């Protein structure tokens, strides 16, 4: 379901009929195969994995689906990985092929596939297969990808013309209109403080425009004028605009054009990922072509760390550069490091490229999102450049599973990874991918050191399985047993296959430890590296606050389906969770109704008493009463509410400036008349009655849910007549929901009467004083939670003439579901693991890279981390957010001793000392000078087990009249600690 929110049903259906061929099941191929099989669906789709090589010990460090016994028995790589790939998704038919694929192979068998992906294939064979695929009608979509050492490339060719149905995958924008000029061109202005975020050339259609009504239903191409306005062509002959109107973005197909591999080699079209090095893609293009030629000339890859081979590759690169149209400059460092590491393999780089490549496969078979045109190059020279002076013997193989990694980063860095202590927060999609990367890097596997600590208290849900590849159907809560698995339990078991030690505990990250943060939302993702003393901290910047829907909009003036869904979600919480919880809490405090009656009669005010007694007196005690209550709620929510608003604000109501009250974005409501045969009306009654029955512990049967039973009950319900109220309707958008609604004296008298009546009727017994609160659960379709929210939301939308939402969209909004897809999580986790290698190596600040990506468009943007800001105090004394000064005292240490100690140790004397919000020493405040003689123990008053206190100090400004200069936090230890 999380993937459906990313792709939509049309793309999912196209994927269900796709056939994909993948050749080369090494470290990169298995990443693409794993991801492709996760997001493909249903029995008609198929994935063929092809390989002619046998499993070796080398593969154990690059392919997480190859095990020791596969190496011992020399199994074919495709056959060894087949059952493990197939296990990820039972809906996909996965087959293995081991037939030779070379320049003599008849390629006609590829006609059965919509997409062909090649890894670990020679450039000559890539050209041949690409020509074959491009020549077919329709063209077979062609993708090739390679990772050699510290460089990678990805190439796409989807034929001469490839139609993209949706270039971005974003929801169509809806813009509320405040004005349209009668001019040429007509200028459309949005509501104040609501920027349109459109682009010139996009298309919009109009609806609900009053006055210039001929625009309604028409489509126009727009030109952006400002963030709040755009032009739509000639409106000078149209009727004058009056008010209202919504402009809705129209998704239009786009044609993309591709060239064959042969032509693109000489004139490549590259995606630039690092704008600080715009020349890098072409430089890597030349270097990797030189590597291909080296392999063709010598029948092997350059030897690890061999300078002679690097020089030979340099010559080849120089000659290749002359044959390319742009004659790009050869980067000697890129060629040298590619040559030195070409035999090696970086699993995290493969994860990142595999994620991007898998997304391109998805685009190829669905026509959804903008395809890569046509090359992507990613290098990690930042990792190897600091290793320039490391001896070549560090990179040579040792005969273990980490030889491929060692060839890239050297043995010392491998050992540091083995000895590393890592705390992984979250074992979701990125967490599973991270653990796979940790296993292939050997993180935490040292003999005497090393630890991977995982924390994630969530239970495994079915929706996890499409991207959290360590989990299987039998792990879902208690599908097959009474045992509940937490995510961390399963991961330990799953990673036994790659022999990685995993220990689970609940320890926290120690202070001043590097942090690598990452996240995804659909096809978007980000990574951020935080290194103490080098970069800004995680809290140095803040995300903008989420926009809240104004209380008055939710309560009375919804303008969009999101408003009605949130209203329905709030109604669920109020009726089935919050009120039952308060009811139970009240009766836990006051255990009998008689006691409560006695107290309120004596004039005592009991918090929440009125609402609790009201709930008790109206408590349904049978299924019939639950249905009756649901019917009454229908009338209250969807008829009386509309009538009350129209009573308070008739349709012709005008504001002080003469404009209509009911104009965009305010929509006048109209009462909904209950119709039993309307599925929406009936669905609301049934779902609401079921929830009331659950909350009030009323049993019901399947017969009770039959239409015949429900109709029999509803037909006899006496619905209260509407009586207008003079209550003030809140229209101020800045007003917040009141915490408490005042209770009148009449309400209090009524409460006494109702409680007396309940007691006399034996309806205030112990069992009556209990309810069963419900926690909203979006992923259990049998509980009726989403059914209620969907029905309530769409009925309210109908009342306000708002376009309704289907159950699937309602579930996403009400459940605050973040769309997710395995491709983005794999790419992000790979980028994180690459930065982890730099952290372990203690690299300088300029080596680290943050990344933002959107695989739908596609873009990948690498930026340098923000350097930590240093605050100057004076005389060369400065500090950063990472600094903390430390002072050790003793039992008789006075405040003056503390101030002197700071001056002696750090060269500057504090003029103010503060503990939290308590001012310990401010010279201008009365009596504070006398505090200088007091001991720190007496001033701070620490508890017996308190060893230190964190203080804030500031310093006198250089010029009188200026503010005091801030200082870093100072940790004062009450006694000198050993060591």
CSV table of C-alpha atoms in Angstrom, one decimal, residues 154-568:
chain,number,residue,atom,x,y,z
A,154,UNK,CA,24.3,4.1,-15.3
A,155,UNK,CA,23.0,4.4,-18.8
A,156,UNK,CA,19.4,4.4,-20.1
A,157,UNK,CA,18.0,4.0,-23.6
A,158,UNK,CA,14.2,3.7,-23.9
A,159,UNK,CA,13.9,4.1,-27.7
A,160,UNK,CA,13.7,7.0,-30.1
A,161,UNK,CA,10.5,8.2,-28.5
A,162,UNK,CA,9.3,7.4,-25.0
A,163,UNK,CA,6.0,8.8,-23.6
A,164,UNK,CA,6.0,9.8,-20.0
A,165,UNK,CA,2.5,10.0,-18.6
A,166,UNK,CA,3.4,11.7,-15.3
A,167,UNK,CA,6.8,13.5,-15.1
A,168,UNK,CA,6.9,14.1,-11.4
A,169,UNK,CA,4.4,11.9,-9.6
A,170,UNK,CA,3.2,14.8,-7.5
A,171,UNK,CA,-0.4,15.4,-6.6
A,172,UNK,CA,-2.0,17.9,-9.0
A,173,UNK,CA,-2.0,21.3,-7.4
A,174,UNK,CA,-5.3,23.1,-6.5
A,175,UNK,CA,-5.2,26.9,-6.3
A,176,UNK,CA,-7.9,29.0,-4.7
A,177,UNK,CA,-8.5,32.1,-6.8
A,178,UNK,CA,-9.0,35.6,-5.3
A,179,UNK,CA,-9.2,37.6,-8.6
A,180,UNK,CA,-9.0,37.3,-12.4
A,181,UNK,CA,-8.5,40.5,-14.5
A,182,UNK,CA,-10.5,41.2,-17.6
A,183,UNK,CA,-7.5,41.8,-19.8
A,184,UNK,CA,-5.2,40.4,-22.4
A,185,UNK,CA,-3.5,38.4,-20.9
A,186,UNK,CA,-5.8,37.7,-18.0
A,187,UNK,CA,-4.0,37.7,-14.7
A,188,UNK,CA,-5.1,35.1,-12.1
A,189,UNK,CA,-4.3,36.0,-8.5
A,190,UNK,CA,-4.2,33.4,-5.7
A,191,UNK,CA,-5.5,33.9,-2.1
A,192,UNK,CA,-3.2,35.9,0.1
A,193,UNK,CA,-0.3,33.9,1.7
A,194,UNK,CA,-1.0,30.9,-0.6
A,195,UNK,CA,1.7,30.8,-3.3
A,196,UNK,CA,0.7,28.7,-6.4
A,197,UNK,CA,4.1,27.0,-6.8
A,198,UNK,CA,3.4,26.5,-10.5
A,199,UNK,CA,5.8,26.6,-13.5
A,200,UNK,CA,5.4,28.4,-16.8
A,201,UNK,CA,4.1,26.0,-19.5
A,202,UNK,CA,1.9,23.9,-17.1
A,203,UNK,CA,-1.8,23.5,-17.8
A,204,UNK,CA,-4.7,24.3,-15.5
A,205,UNK,CA,-8.4,23.7,-15.7
A,206,UNK,CA,-11.0,25.9,-13.8
A,207,UNK,CA,-14.1,25.2,-11.8
A,208,UNK,CA,-16.5,27.1,-9.5
A,209,UNK,CA,-15.6,30.5,-11.0
A,210,UNK,CA,-18.4,33.0,-10.4
A,211,UNK,CA,-18.8,35.8,-13.0
A,212,UNK,CA,-16.2,34.7,-15.5
A,213,UNK,CA,-18.1,31.4,-15.7
A,214,UNK,CA,-17.0,30.5,-19.3
A,215,UNK,CA,-13.6,29.6,-17.7
A,216,UNK,CA,-15.2,26.7,-15.9
A,217,UNK,CA,-14.3,23.4,-17.5
A,218,UNK,CA,-11.7,25.1,-19.8
A,219,UNK,CA,-8.0,24.3,-19.9
A,220,UNK,CA,-5.3,26.9,-20.2
A,221,UNK,CA,-1.5,27.0,-20.4
A,222,UNK,CA,-0.1,29.4,-17.9
A,223,UNK,CA,2.8,31.8,-17.6
A,224,UNK,CA,4.0,32.6,-14.2
A,225,UNK,CA,3.9,36.3,-13.3
A,226,UNK,CA,4.8,36.1,-9.6
A,227,UNK,CA,4.6,33.6,-6.7
A,228,UNK,CA,1.0,34.6,-6.3
A,229,UNK,CA,-0.2,35.2,-9.9
A,230,UNK,CA,-0.1,33.8,-13.4
A,231,UNK,CA,-1.5,34.7,-16.8
A,232,UNK,CA,-3.9,32.5,-18.8
A,233,UNK,CA,-4.4,34.3,-22.2
A,234,UNK,CA,-7.1,36.7,-23.3
A,235,UNK,CA,-10.0,37.3,-20.9
A,236,UNK,CA,-10.9,40.7,-22.1
A,237,UNK,CA,-14.1,39.6,-23.8
A,238,UNK,CA,-15.3,37.4,-20.9
A,239,UNK,CA,-17.8,38.5,-18.2
A,240,UNK,CA,-16.3,40.3,-15.2
A,241,UNK,CA,-15.0,38.1,-12.5
A,242,UNK,CA,-17.1,38.2,-9.3
A,243,UNK,CA,-15.7,35.7,-6.7
A,244,UNK,CA,-14.5,32.2,-6.0
A,245,UNK,CA,-12.9,29.6,-8.3
A,246,UNK,CA,-10.4,26.9,-8.1
A,247,UNK,CA,-7.6,26.2,-10.7
A,248,UNK,CA,-6.5,22.6,-10.9
A,249,UNK,CA,-3.3,21.5,-12.4
A,250,UNK,CA,-3.7,19.1,-15.4
A,251,UNK,CA,-1.1,16.4,-15.9
A,252,UNK,CA,0.0,16.3,-19.6
A,253,UNK,CA,2.2,13.5,-21.1
A,254,UNK,CA,5.7,14.4,-22.2
A,255,UNK,CA,7.7,12.8,-25.0
A,256,UNK,CA,11.4,11.9,-24.2
A,257,UNK,CA,13.9,11.1,-26.8
A,258,UNK,CA,16.9,8.7,-26.5
A,259,UNK,CA,20.0,7.9,-28.6
A,260,UNK,CA,21.7,4.5,-28.8
A,261,UNK,CA,24.7,3.7,-26.6
A,262,UNK,CA,27.1,3.9,-29.6
A,263,UNK,CA,26.2,7.5,-30.3
A,264,UNK,CA,25.9,8.5,-26.6
A,265,UNK,CA,29.4,7.3,-26.0
A,266,UNK,CA,30.9,10.0,-28.2
A,267,UNK,CA,28.5,12.7,-27.1
A,268,UNK,CA,27.1,11.8,-23.7
A,269,UNK,CA,24.2,13.6,-22.1
A,270,UNK,CA,25.0,13.4,-18.3
A,271,UNK,CA,23.1,14.2,-15.2
A,272,UNK,CA,25.3,16.5,-13.0
A,273,UNK,CA,25.1,15.3,-9.3
A,274,UNK,CA,27.7,17.6,-7.8
A,275,UNK,CA,27.5,21.2,-9.0
A,276,UNK,CA,30.8,22.0,-7.4
A,277,UNK,CA,32.3,19.6,-10.0
A,278,UNK,CA,30.2,20.0,-13.1
A,279,UNK,CA,33.0,18.6,-15.2
A,280,UNK,CA,33.2,15.4,-13.2
A,281,UNK,CA,30.7,13.3,-15.2
A,282,UNK,CA,32.6,13.7,-18.5
A,283,UNK,CA,35.9,13.0,-16.7
A,284,UNK,CA,34.5,9.8,-15.2
A,285,UNK,CA,33.0,8.9,-18.6
A,286,UNK,CA,36.4,9.0,-20.2
A,287,UNK,CA,38.1,7.1,-17.4
A,288,UNK,CA,35.5,4.3,-17.5
A,289,UNK,CA,35.8,4.0,-21.2
A,290,UNK,CA,39.5,3.8,-20.8
A,291,UNK,CA,39.0,1.0,-18.3
A,292,UNK,CA,36.7,-0.9,-20.8
A,293,UNK,CA,39.4,-0.6,-23.5
A,294,UNK,CA,42.1,-1.7,-21.1
A,295,UNK,CA,40.0,-4.8,-20.3
A,296,UNK,CA,39.5,-5.5,-24.0
A,297,UNK,CA,43.2,-5.0,-24.8
A,298,UNK,CA,44.6,-7.1,-21.9
A,299,UNK,CA,41.8,-9.5,-21.1
A,300,UNK,CA,41.9,-8.4,-17.4
A,301,UNK,CA,41.3,-5.4,-15.2
A,302,UNK,CA,44.2,-3.3,-14.0
A,303,UNK,CA,46.1,-4.8,-11.1
A,304,UNK,CA,45.4,-3.5,-7.6
A,305,UNK,CA,47.6,-0.5,-6.9
A,306,UNK,CA,49.7,-1.1,-10.0
A,307,UNK,CA,51.2,2.2,-11.2
A,308,UNK,CA,52.2,0.7,-14.6
A,309,UNK,CA,48.6,-0.2,-15.3
A,310,UNK,CA,47.5,3.2,-14.2
A,311,UNK,CA,49.9,4.8,-16.7
A,312,UNK,CA,48.6,2.6,-19.5
A,313,UNK,CA,45.1,3.6,-18.7
A,314,UNK,CA,46.1,7.2,-18.7
A,315,UNK,CA,47.4,6.9,-22.3
A,316,UNK,CA,44.2,5.2,-23.3
A,317,UNK,CA,42.1,7.9,-21.7
A,318,UNK,CA,44.0,10.6,-23.6
A,319,UNK,CA,43.4,8.9,-26.9
A,320,UNK,CA,39.7,8.3,-26.2
A,321,UNK,CA,39.2,12.0,-25.2
A,322,UNK,CA,40.3,13.0,-28.7
A,323,UNK,CA,37.5,10.9,-30.2
A,324,UNK,CA,34.7,12.4,-28.2
A,325,UNK,CA,32.8,15.4,-29.6
A,326,UNK,CA,33.5,17.7,-26.6
A,327,UNK,CA,37.1,16.5,-26.2
A,328,UNK,CA,36.8,16.6,-22.4
A,329,UNK,CA,39.9,17.1,-20.3
A,330,UNK,CA,41.3,13.9,-18.7
A,331,UNK,CA,41.5,14.0,-14.9
A,332,UNK,CA,44.6,12.1,-14.0
A,333,UNK,CA,43.4,11.5,-10.4
A,334,UNK,CA,40.2,9.9,-11.6
A,335,UNK,CA,42.0,7.6,-14.0
A,336,UNK,CA,44.6,6.7,-11.4
A,337,UNK,CA,42.2,5.8,-8.7
A,338,UNK,CA,39.9,4.0,-11.0
A,339,UNK,CA,42.8,1.9,-12.2
A,340,UNK,CA,44.0,1.2,-8.7
A,341,UNK,CA,40.6,0.1,-7.4
A,342,UNK,CA,38.9,-1.3,-10.5
A,343,UNK,CA,39.2,-4.9,-9.2
A,344,UNK,CA,37.6,-3.8,-5.9
A,345,UNK,CA,34.0,-3.2,-5.0
A,346,UNK,CA,32.2,-0.8,-2.7
A,347,UNK,CA,28.9,-2.4,-1.6
A,348,UNK,CA,27.4,0.9,-0.5
A,349,UNK,CA,28.1,2.5,-3.9
A,350,UNK,CA,26.4,-0.5,-5.5
A,351,UNK,CA,23.4,0.0,-3.2
A,352,UNK,CA,23.1,3.7,-4.2
A,353,UNK,CA,23.4,3.0,-7.9
A,354,UNK,CA,21.2,-0.1,-7.6
A,355,UNK,CA,18.5,2.0,-6.1
A,356,UNK,CA,18.6,4.6,-8.9
A,357,UNK,CA,18.8,1.8,-11.6
A,358,UNK,CA,15.8,0.0,-10.1
A,359,UNK,CA,13.8,3.2,-10.3
A,360,UNK,CA,14.7,3.5,-14.0
A,361,UNK,CA,13.4,-0.1,-14.5
A,362,UNK,CA,10.2,1.0,-12.9
A,363,UNK,CA,10.0,4.0,-15.3
A,364,UNK,CA,10.7,1.8,-18.2
A,365,UNK,CA,7.8,-0.5,-17.7
A,366,UNK,CA,5.2,2.0,-16.4
A,367,UNK,CA,5.9,5.4,-18.2
A,368,UNK,CA,5.6,7.0,-14.7
A,369,UNK,CA,8.2,9.6,-13.8
A,370,UNK,CA,10.9,11.3,-15.9
A,371,UNK,CA,13.6,8.8,-17.1
A,372,UNK,CA,17.3,9.4,-16.7
A,373,UNK,CA,18.7,11.0,-19.9
A,374,UNK,CA,21.0,9.3,-20.4
A,375,UNK,CA,24.0,8.9,-18.1
A,376,UNK,CA,24.6,9.1,-14.4
A,377,UNK,CA,28.1,9.0,-13.0
A,378,UNK,CA,28.8,8.8,-9.2
A,379,UNK,CA,32.3,8.6,-7.8
A,380,UNK,CA,33.6,8.4,-4.3
A,381,UNK,CA,37.1,9.9,-4.8
A,382,UNK,CA,36.6,11.7,-1.5
A,383,UNK,CA,37.1,8.3,0.2
A,384,UNK,CA,40.3,7.3,-1.5
A,385,UNK,CA,42.1,10.7,-1.9
A,386,UNK,CA,43.2,10.8,1.7
A,387,UNK,CA,44.7,7.3,1.2
A,388,UNK,CA,47.2,8.6,-1.3
A,389,UNK,CA,50.3,7.9,0.9
A,390,UNK,CA,49.0,4.5,2.2
A,391,UNK,CA,51.3,1.7,1.0
A,392,UNK,CA,50.0,-0.5,-1.9
A,393,UNK,CA,50.2,-3.7,0.3
A,394,UNK,CA,47.3,-2.3,2.3
A,395,UNK,CA,45.0,-2.9,-0.7
A,396,UNK,CA,46.1,-6.4,-1.6
A,397,UNK,CA,43.8,-9.4,-1.1
A,398,UNK,CA,44.1,-11.5,2.1
A,399,UNK,CA,41.8,-14.4,1.0
A,400,UNK,CA,38.8,-13.4,3.1
A,401,UNK,CA,35.3,-12.0,2.3
A,402,UNK,CA,36.5,-8.4,2.6
A,403,UNK,CA,39.0,-8.5,-0.3
A,404,UNK,CA,36.8,-6.5,-2.7
A,405,UNK,CA,36.3,-3.8,0.0
A,406,UNK,CA,40.0,-3.9,1.0
A,407,UNK,CA,41.0,-3.2,-2.6
A,408,UNK,CA,39.2,0.1,-2.4
A,409,UNK,CA,39.9,1.4,1.1
A,410,UNK,CA,42.8,-0.5,2.4
A,411,UNK,CA,43.1,-3.0,5.3
A,412,UNK,CA,43.5,-0.4,8.1
A,413,UNK,CA,40.2,1.2,7.3
A,414,UNK,CA,38.5,-2.2,7.0
A,415,UNK,CA,39.8,-3.0,10.6
A,416,UNK,CA,38.4,0.3,11.9
A,417,UNK,CA,35.0,-0.7,10.4
A,418,UNK,CA,35.2,-4.1,12.1
A,419,UNK,CA,36.0,-2.5,15.5
A,420,UNK,CA,33.2,0.1,15.1
A,421,UNK,CA,30.4,0.7,17.6
A,422,UNK,CA,27.3,1.8,15.8
A,423,UNK,CA,23.9,2.7,17.3
A,424,UNK,CA,21.1,2.3,14.6
A,425,UNK,CA,17.9,4.0,15.4
A,426,UNK,CA,15.1,2.4,13.4
A,427,UNK,CA,14.9,-0.9,11.6
A,428,UNK,CA,12.5,0.2,8.9
A,429,UNK,CA,13.2,0.4,5.2
A,430,UNK,CA,16.4,2.4,5.6
A,431,UNK,CA,17.4,0.4,8.7
A,432,UNK,CA,17.1,-2.9,6.9
A,433,UNK,CA,19.3,-1.6,4.1
A,434,UNK,CA,21.8,-0.2,6.5
A,435,UNK,CA,22.1,-3.5,8.3
A,436,UNK,CA,22.8,-5.2,5.0
A,437,UNK,CA,25.5,-2.5,4.3
A,438,UNK,CA,27.0,-3.0,7.8
A,439,UNK,CA,27.2,-6.7,7.2
A,440,UNK,CA,29.0,-6.4,3.8
A,441,UNK,CA,31.3,-3.8,5.3
A,442,UNK,CA,32.0,-6.0,8.3
A,443,UNK,CA,30.8,-3.3,10.8
A,444,UNK,CA,30.9,-4.5,14.4
A,445,UNK,CA,32.6,-7.9,13.5
A,446,UNK,CA,35.9,-7.3,15.3
A,447,UNK,CA,37.2,-10.1,17.5
A,448,UNK,CA,37.6,-8.0,20.6
A,449,UNK,CA,35.8,-4.8,19.6
A,450,UNK,CA,32.8,-3.7,17.6
A,451,UNK,CA,29.1,-3.6,18.3
A,452,UNK,CA,26.0,-2.8,16.3
A,453,UNK,CA,23.2,-1.7,18.6
A,454,UNK,CA,19.7,-1.6,17.2
A,455,UNK,CA,16.5,0.0,18.6
A,456,UNK,CA,13.0,-0.2,17.1
A,457,UNK,CA,10.0,-1.0,19.2
A,458,UNK,CA,7.5,-1.2,16.3
A,459,UNK,CA,5.8,-4.4,15.4
A,460,UNK,CA,6.1,-5.6,11.8
A,461,UNK,CA,3.1,-4.8,9.6
A,462,UNK,CA,2.2,-6.3,6.2
A,463,UNK,CA,2.9,-2.9,4.5
A,464,UNK,CA,6.5,-3.2,5.6
A,465,UNK,CA,7.2,-6.1,3.3
A,466,UNK,CA,7.5,-4.2,0.0
A,467,UNK,CA,10.7,-2.4,1.1
A,468,UNK,CA,12.0,-3.8,4.4
A,469,UNK,CA,13.6,-6.8,2.8
A,470,UNK,CA,14.8,-8.5,6.0
A,471,UNK,CA,11.2,-9.3,7.0
A,472,UNK,CA,8.9,-12.1,5.8
A,473,UNK,CA,5.1,-12.7,6.0
A,474,UNK,CA,5.5,-15.0,9.0
A,475,UNK,CA,7.1,-12.1,11.0
A,476,UNK,CA,3.9,-10.0,10.8
A,477,UNK,CA,2.7,-9.6,14.4
A,478,UNK,CA,1.1,-13.0,15.2
A,479,UNK,CA,0.1,-14.3,11.8
A,480,UNK,CA,1.3,-17.8,12.4
A,481,UNK,CA,1.8,-17.9,16.1
A,482,UNK,CA,1.0,-16.1,19.3
A,483,UNK,CA,4.4,-14.7,19.5
A,484,UNK,CA,4.8,-11.0,18.5
A,485,UNK,CA,8.1,-10.2,16.8
A,486,UNK,CA,9.6,-6.8,17.2
A,487,UNK,CA,11.7,-5.6,14.3
A,488,UNK,CA,15.0,-6.0,16.2
A,489,UNK,CA,14.3,-9.6,17.0
A,490,UNK,CA,13.9,-10.5,13.4
A,491,UNK,CA,16.9,-8.7,12.1
A,492,UNK,CA,19.3,-10.6,14.4
A,493,UNK,CA,17.9,-13.8,13.0
A,494,UNK,CA,18.0,-12.6,9.4
A,495,UNK,CA,21.6,-11.4,9.6
A,496,UNK,CA,22.9,-14.8,10.9
A,497,UNK,CA,23.1,-15.7,7.2
A,498,UNK,CA,25.9,-13.2,6.6
A,499,UNK,CA,27.5,-14.0,9.9
A,500,UNK,CA,27.4,-10.5,11.3
A,501,UNK,CA,27.3,-10.1,15.1
A,502,UNK,CA,24.2,-8.2,16.2
A,503,UNK,CA,23.6,-7.3,19.8
A,504,UNK,CA,20.4,-5.7,21.0
A,505,UNK,CA,20.3,-3.3,23.9
A,506,UNK,CA,18.8,0.0,24.8
A,507,UNK,CA,21.8,2.1,25.3
A,508,UNK,CA,21.8,5.7,24.1
A,509,UNK,CA,24.4,7.4,21.9
A,510,UNK,CA,27.2,8.9,24.0
A,511,UNK,CA,27.9,12.6,23.8
A,512,UNK,CA,29.9,14.0,21.0
A,513,UNK,CA,29.5,11.1,18.6
A,514,UNK,CA,29.1,11.5,14.8
A,515,UNK,CA,25.5,11.3,13.6
A,516,UNK,CA,24.4,10.4,10.0
A,517,UNK,CA,20.7,11.2,9.5
A,518,UNK,CA,18.6,10.1,6.6
A,519,UNK,CA,15.0,9.8,5.4
A,520,UNK,CA,12.8,9.2,2.5
A,521,UNK,CA,9.3,10.3,1.3
A,522,UNK,CA,8.2,8.5,-1.8
A,523,UNK,CA,11.0,8.9,-4.4
A,524,UNK,CA,12.6,11.7,-2.4
A,525,UNK,CA,15.4,11.2,0.0
A,526,UNK,CA,18.1,13.0,2.0
A,527,UNK,CA,21.3,12.3,3.9
A,528,UNK,CA,23.0,14.6,6.4
A,529,UNK,CA,26.4,14.1,8.1
A,530,UNK,CA,27.0,15.6,11.6
A,531,UNK,CA,30.6,15.4,12.8
A,532,UNK,CA,31.5,16.9,16.2
A,533,UNK,CA,33.8,20.0,15.9
A,534,UNK,CA,33.7,19.9,12.1
A,535,UNK,CA,30.1,20.5,11.1
A,536,UNK,CA,27.0,22.2,12.4
A,537,UNK,CA,24.8,20.1,14.7
A,538,UNK,CA,21.5,18.5,13.8
A,539,UNK,CA,19.7,21.3,15.8
A,540,UNK,CA,21.6,24.1,14.0
A,541,UNK,CA,18.8,24.4,11.5
A,542,UNK,CA,15.0,23.9,11.8
A,543,UNK,CA,12.5,22.6,9.4
A,544,UNK,CA,9.6,25.1,8.8
A,545,UNK,CA,6.7,24.2,11.0
A,546,UNK,CA,3.9,22.1,9.5
A,547,UNK,CA,0.9,24.2,8.4
A,548,UNK,CA,-2.0,23.6,10.7
A,549,UNK,CA,-5.6,23.7,9.5
A,550,UNK,CA,-7.3,26.6,11.4
A,551,UNK,CA,-9.8,25.5,14.0
A,552,UNK,CA,-12.6,27.5,12.4
A,553,UNK,CA,-11.9,25.9,9.0
A,554,UNK,CA,-12.1,22.4,10.5
A,555,UNK,CA,-15.2,23.1,12.6
A,556,UNK,CA,-17.3,25.2,10.1
A,557,UNK,CA,-15.6,26.2,6.9
A,558,UNK,CA,-13.8,23.3,5.1
A,559,UNK,CA,-12.6,24.1,1.6
A,560,UNK,CA,-10.7,21.0,0.6
A,561,UNK,CA,-11.0,17.2,1.2
A,562,UNK,CA,-8.0,17.3,3.5
A,563,UNK,CA,-10.1,19.5,5.9
A,564,UNK,CA,-13.1,17.0,5.9
A,565,UNK,CA,-10.7,14.0,6.5
A,566,UNK,CA,-9.1,15.7,9.4
A,567,UNK,CA,-12.5,16.6,10.8
A,568,UNK,CA,-13.5,13.0,10.6
